mmCIF file of C-alpha atoms in Angstrom:
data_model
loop_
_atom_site.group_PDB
_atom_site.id
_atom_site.type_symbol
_atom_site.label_atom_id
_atom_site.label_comp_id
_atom_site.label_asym_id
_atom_site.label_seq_id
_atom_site.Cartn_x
_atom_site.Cartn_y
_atom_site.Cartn_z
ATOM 1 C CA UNK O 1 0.000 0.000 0.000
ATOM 2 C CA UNK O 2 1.762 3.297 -0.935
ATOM 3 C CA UNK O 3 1.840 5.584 1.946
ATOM 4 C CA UNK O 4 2.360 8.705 -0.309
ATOM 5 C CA UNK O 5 1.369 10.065 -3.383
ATOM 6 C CA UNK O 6 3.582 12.430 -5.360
ATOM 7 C CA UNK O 7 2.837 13.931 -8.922
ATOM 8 C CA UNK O 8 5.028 12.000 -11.403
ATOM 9 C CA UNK O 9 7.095 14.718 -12.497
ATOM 10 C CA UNK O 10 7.389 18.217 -12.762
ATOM 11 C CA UNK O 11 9.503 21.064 -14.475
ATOM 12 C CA UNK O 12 11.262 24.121 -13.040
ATOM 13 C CA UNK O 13 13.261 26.843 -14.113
ATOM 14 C CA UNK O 14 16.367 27.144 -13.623
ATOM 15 C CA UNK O 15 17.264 29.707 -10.225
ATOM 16 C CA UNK O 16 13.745 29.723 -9.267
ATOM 17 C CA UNK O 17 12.127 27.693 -6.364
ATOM 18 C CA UNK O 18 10.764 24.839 -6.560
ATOM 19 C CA UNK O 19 7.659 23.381 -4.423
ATOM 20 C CA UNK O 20 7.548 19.547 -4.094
ATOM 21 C CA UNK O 21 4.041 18.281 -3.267
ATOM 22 C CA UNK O 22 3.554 15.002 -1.310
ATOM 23 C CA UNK O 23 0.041 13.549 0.009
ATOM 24 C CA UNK O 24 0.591 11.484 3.465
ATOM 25 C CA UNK O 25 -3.102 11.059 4.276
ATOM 26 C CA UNK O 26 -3.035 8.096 6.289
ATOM 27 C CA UNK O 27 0.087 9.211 8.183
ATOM 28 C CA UNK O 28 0.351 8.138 12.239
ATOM 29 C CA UNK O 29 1.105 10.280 14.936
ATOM 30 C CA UNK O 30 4.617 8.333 15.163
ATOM 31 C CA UNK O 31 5.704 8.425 11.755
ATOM 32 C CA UNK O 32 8.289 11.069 10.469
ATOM 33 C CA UNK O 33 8.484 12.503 7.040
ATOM 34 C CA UNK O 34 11.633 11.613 4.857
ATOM 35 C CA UNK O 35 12.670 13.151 1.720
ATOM 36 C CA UNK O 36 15.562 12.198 -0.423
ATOM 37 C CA UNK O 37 16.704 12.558 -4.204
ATOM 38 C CA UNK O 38 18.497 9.887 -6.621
ATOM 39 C CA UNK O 39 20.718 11.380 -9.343
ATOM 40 C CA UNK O 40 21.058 9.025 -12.307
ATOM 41 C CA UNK O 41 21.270 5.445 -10.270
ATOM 42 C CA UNK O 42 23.943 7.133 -8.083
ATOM 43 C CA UNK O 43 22.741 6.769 -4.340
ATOM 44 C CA UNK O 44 19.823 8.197 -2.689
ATOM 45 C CA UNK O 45 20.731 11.391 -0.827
ATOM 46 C CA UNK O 46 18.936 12.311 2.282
ATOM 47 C CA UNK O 47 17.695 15.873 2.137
ATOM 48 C CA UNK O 48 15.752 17.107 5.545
ATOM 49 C CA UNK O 49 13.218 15.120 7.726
ATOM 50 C CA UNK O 50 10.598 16.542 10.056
ATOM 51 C CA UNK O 51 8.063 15.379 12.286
ATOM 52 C CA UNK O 52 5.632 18.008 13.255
ATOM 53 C CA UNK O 53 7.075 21.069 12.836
ATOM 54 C CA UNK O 54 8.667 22.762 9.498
ATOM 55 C CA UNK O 55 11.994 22.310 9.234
ATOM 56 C CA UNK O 56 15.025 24.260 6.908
ATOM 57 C CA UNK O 57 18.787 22.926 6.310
ATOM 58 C CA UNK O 58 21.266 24.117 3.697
ATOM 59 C CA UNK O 59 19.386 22.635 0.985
ATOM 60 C CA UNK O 60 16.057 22.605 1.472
ATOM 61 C CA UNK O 61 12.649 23.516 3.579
ATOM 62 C CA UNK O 62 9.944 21.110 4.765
ATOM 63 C CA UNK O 63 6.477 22.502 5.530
ATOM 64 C CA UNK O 64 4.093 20.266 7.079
ATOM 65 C CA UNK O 65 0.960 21.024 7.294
ATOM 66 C CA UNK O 66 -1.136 21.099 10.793
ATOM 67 C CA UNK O 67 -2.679 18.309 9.742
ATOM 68 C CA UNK O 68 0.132 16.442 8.572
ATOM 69 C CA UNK O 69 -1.387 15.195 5.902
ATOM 70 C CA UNK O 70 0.529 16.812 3.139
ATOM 71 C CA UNK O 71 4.120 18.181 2.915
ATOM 72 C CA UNK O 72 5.752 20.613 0.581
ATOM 73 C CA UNK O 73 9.564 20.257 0.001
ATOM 74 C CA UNK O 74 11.288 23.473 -0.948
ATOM 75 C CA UNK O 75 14.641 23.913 -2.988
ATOM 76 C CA UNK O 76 14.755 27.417 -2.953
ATOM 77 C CA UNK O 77 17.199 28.321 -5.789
ATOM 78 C CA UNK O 78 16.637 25.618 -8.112
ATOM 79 C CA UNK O 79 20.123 24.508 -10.198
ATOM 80 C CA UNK O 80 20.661 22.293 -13.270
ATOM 81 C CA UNK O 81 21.983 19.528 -10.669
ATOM 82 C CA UNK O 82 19.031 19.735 -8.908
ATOM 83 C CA UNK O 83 17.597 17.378 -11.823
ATOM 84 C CA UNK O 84 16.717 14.131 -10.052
ATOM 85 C CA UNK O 85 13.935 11.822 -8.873
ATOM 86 C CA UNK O 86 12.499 12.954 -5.682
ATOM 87 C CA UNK O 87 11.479 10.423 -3.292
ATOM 88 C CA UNK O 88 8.669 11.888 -0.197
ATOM 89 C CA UNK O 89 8.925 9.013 2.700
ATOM 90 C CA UNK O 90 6.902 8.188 5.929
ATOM 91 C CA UNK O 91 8.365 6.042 8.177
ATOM 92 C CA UNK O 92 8.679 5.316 11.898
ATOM 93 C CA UNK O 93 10.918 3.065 12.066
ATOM 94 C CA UNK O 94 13.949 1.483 9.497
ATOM 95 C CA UNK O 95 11.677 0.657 7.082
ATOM 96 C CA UNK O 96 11.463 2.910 4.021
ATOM 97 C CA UNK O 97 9.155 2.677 1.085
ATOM 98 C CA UNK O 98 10.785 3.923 -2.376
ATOM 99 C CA UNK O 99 7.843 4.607 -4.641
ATOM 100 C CA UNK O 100 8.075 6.008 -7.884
ATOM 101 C CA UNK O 101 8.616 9.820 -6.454
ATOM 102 C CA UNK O 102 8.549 12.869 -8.797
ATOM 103 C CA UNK O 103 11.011 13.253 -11.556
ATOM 104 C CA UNK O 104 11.909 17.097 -11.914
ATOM 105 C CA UNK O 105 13.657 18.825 -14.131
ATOM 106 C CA UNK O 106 15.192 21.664 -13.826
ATOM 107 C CA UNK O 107 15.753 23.839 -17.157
ATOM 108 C CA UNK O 108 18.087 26.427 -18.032
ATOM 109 C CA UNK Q 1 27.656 9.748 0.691
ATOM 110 C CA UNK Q 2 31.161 9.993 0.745
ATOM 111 C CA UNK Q 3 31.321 8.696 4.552
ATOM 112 C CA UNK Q 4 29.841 5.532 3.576
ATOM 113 C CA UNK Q 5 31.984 3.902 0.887
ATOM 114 C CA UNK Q 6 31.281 1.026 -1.268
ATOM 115 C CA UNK Q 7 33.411 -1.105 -3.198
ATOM 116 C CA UNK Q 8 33.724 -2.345 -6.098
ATOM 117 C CA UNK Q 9 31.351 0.180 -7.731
ATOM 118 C CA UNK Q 10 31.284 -2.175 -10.530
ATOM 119 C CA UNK Q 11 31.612 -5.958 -11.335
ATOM 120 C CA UNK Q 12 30.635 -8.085 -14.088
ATOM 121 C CA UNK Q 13 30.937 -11.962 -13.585
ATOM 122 C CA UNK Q 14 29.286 -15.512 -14.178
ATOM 123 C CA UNK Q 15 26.500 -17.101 -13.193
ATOM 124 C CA UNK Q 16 27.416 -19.702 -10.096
ATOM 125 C CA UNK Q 17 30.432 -17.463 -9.059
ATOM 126 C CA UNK Q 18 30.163 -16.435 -5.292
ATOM 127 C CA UNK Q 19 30.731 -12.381 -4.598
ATOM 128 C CA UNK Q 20 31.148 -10.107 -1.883
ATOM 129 C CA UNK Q 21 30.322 -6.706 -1.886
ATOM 130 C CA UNK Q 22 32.047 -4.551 0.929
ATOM 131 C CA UNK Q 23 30.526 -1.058 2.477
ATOM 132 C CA UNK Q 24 32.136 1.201 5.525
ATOM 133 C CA UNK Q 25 30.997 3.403 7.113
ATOM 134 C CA UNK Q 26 33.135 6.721 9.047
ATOM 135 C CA UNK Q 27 29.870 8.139 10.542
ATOM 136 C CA UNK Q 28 30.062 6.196 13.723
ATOM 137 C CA UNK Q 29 26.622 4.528 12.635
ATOM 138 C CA UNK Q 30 25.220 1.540 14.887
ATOM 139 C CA UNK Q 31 22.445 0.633 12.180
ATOM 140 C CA UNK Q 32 23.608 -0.860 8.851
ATOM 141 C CA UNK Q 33 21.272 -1.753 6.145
ATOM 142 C CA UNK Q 34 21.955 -3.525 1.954
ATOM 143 C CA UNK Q 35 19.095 -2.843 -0.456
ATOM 144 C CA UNK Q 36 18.854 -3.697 -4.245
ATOM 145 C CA UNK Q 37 17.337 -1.700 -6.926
ATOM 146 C CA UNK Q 38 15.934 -3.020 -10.375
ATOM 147 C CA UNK Q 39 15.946 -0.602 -13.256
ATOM 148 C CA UNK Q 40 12.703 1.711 -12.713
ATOM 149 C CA UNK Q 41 11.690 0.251 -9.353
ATOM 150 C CA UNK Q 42 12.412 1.574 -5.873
ATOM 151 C CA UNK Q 43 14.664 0.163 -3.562
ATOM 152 C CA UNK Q 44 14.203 -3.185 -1.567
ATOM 153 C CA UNK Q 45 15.315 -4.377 1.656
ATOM 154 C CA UNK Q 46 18.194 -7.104 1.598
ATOM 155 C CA UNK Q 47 19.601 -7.365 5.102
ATOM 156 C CA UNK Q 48 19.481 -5.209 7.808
ATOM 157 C CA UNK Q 49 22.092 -4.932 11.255
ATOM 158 C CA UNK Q 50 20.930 -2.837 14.449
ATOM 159 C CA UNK Q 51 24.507 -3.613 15.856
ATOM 160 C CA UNK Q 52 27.321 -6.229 15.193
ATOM 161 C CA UNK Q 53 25.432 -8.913 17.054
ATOM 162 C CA UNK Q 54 21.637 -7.876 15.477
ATOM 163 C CA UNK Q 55 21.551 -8.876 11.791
ATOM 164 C CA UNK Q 56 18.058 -9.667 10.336
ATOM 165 C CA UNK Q 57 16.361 -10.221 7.072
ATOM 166 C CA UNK Q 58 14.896 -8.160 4.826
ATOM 167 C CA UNK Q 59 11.845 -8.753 2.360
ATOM 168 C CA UNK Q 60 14.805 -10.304 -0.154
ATOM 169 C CA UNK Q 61 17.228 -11.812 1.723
ATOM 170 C CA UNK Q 62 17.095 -15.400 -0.378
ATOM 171 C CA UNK Q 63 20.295 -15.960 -2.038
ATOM 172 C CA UNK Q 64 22.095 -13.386 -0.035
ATOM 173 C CA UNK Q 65 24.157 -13.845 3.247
ATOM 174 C CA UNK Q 66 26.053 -11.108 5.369
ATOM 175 C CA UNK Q 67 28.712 -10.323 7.895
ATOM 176 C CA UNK Q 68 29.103 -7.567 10.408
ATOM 177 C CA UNK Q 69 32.949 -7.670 11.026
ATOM 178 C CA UNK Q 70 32.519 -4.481 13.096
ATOM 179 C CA UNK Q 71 30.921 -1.535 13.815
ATOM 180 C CA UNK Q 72 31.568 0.262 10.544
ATOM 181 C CA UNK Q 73 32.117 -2.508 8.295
ATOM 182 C CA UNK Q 74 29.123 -4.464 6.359
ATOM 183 C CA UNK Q 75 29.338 -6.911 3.887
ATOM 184 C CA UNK Q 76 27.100 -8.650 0.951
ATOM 185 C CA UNK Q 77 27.425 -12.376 -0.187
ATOM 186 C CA UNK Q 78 26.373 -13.686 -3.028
ATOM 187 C CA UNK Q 79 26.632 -17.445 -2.447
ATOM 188 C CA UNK Q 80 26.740 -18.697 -5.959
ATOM 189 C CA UNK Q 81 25.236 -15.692 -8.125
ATOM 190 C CA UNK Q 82 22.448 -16.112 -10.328
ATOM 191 C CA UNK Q 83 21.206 -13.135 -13.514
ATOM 192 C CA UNK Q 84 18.346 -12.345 -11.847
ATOM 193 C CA UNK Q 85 20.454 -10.678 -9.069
ATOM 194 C CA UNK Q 86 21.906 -8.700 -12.099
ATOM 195 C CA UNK Q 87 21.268 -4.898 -10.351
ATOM 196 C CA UNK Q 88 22.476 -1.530 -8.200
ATOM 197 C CA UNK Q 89 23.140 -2.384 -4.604
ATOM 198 C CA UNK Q 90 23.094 0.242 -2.136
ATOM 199 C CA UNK Q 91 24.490 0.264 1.563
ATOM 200 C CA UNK Q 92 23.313 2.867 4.013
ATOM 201 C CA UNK Q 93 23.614 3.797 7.562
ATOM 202 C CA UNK Q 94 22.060 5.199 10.466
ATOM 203 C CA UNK Q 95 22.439 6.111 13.624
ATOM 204 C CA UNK Q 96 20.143 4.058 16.315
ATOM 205 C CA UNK Q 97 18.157 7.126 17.635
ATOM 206 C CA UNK Q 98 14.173 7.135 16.639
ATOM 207 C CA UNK Q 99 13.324 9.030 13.650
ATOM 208 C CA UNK Q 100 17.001 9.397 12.745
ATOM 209 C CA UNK Q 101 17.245 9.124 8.506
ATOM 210 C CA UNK Q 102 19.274 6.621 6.314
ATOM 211 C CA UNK Q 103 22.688 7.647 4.536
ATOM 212 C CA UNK Q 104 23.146 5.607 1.280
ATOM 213 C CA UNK Q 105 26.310 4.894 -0.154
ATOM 214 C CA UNK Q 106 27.398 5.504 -4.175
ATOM 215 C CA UNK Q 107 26.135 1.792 -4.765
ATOM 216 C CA UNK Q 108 27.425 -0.920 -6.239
ATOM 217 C CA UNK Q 109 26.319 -2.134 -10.306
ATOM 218 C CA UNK Q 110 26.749 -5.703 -10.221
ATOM 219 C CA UNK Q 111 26.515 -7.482 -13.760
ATOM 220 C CA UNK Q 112 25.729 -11.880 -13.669
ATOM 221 C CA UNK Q 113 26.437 -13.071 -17.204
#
């Protein structure tokens, strides 16, 4: 059962933000949210986590809704290496669920 | 990741050969985990080790063995390597704290002929 739902892909210019949308309806009250981003079959890289509250680190914001049933993730100056499939997780515990995630691109 | 290292990154053999791929970790990491990833699917669980002396399976752990030789150091077996095993393998860390994320290393492309 897929936990979250994320468009398939979107687009983005180049030095702009860009707003990732992820759907966590069925989320517990235990369960934190996870995003990371896989670059061409290299590794996935962890980007920020949060729980309840929003959360910022050098490369990116989470904003969580009261709710917590939706998340936005924020790169706020997108770049050309900023291309890559991005992967919105709950989890609270080891186990984490790679779905299909959003593809962006970023253009020049 | 370049505190969790993986080697070889690449390695093409033959069906019925037995392989082992190494990952280390320098981030002082209790939890050590191997997935596998098929071309345009997400990643799946192979083995998993909460400390040296904690290793469990996964939801693919058939034809796959491990070893915890210490702290930072976790390694895949394949015991006699079949091409359906033919994929990226990824090692990752994290620490044992609650809510604490997953640290993937470069990954491994592994080739059976």
């Amino acid at each position: 059962d897929a936990k979250t739902t994320q468009p398939p892909s979107m687009d983005c210019a180049e030095g702009r933000a860009a707003n990732l949308p992820c759907n966590h309806s069925t989320i517990s009250g235990n369960e934190y949210v996870y995003w990371y981003r896989q670059i061409h079959s290299q590794g996935p890289q962890y980007i920020i986590h949060g729980l309840k509250n929003n959360e910022t680190n050098e490369m990116a914001s989470l904003i969580i809704t009261e709710d917590r049933k939706s998340s936005t993730l924020i790169l706020p100056h997108a770049t050309l290496r900023d291309t890559a499939v991005y992967y919105c997780i709950v989890s609270n515990d080891y186990k984490l669920s790679f779905g299909a995630g959003t593809t962006v691109t970023v253009r020049a | 990741d370049a505190d969790v290292t993986q080697t070889p990154r690449n390695r093409i053999t033959k069906t019925g050969k037995r392989i082992m791929l190494e990952c280390s970790q320098t981030k002082g990491h209790d939890r050590m985990y191997w997935y596998r990833q098929d071309p345009g699917l997400g990643l799946r669980l192979i083995y998993y080790s909460f400390d040296v002396k904690d290793i469990n399976k996964g939801e693919i752990s058939d034809g796959y063995s491990v070893s915890r030789q210490a702290q930072a150091k976790f390694s895949l077996s394949l015991e006699s390597a079949i091409p359906n095993q033919t994929a990226l393998y990824f090692c990752a860390t994290s620490a044992a704290s609650v809510g604490e994320p997953q640290h993937f290393g470069d990954g491994t492309r592994l080739s059976i002929l």
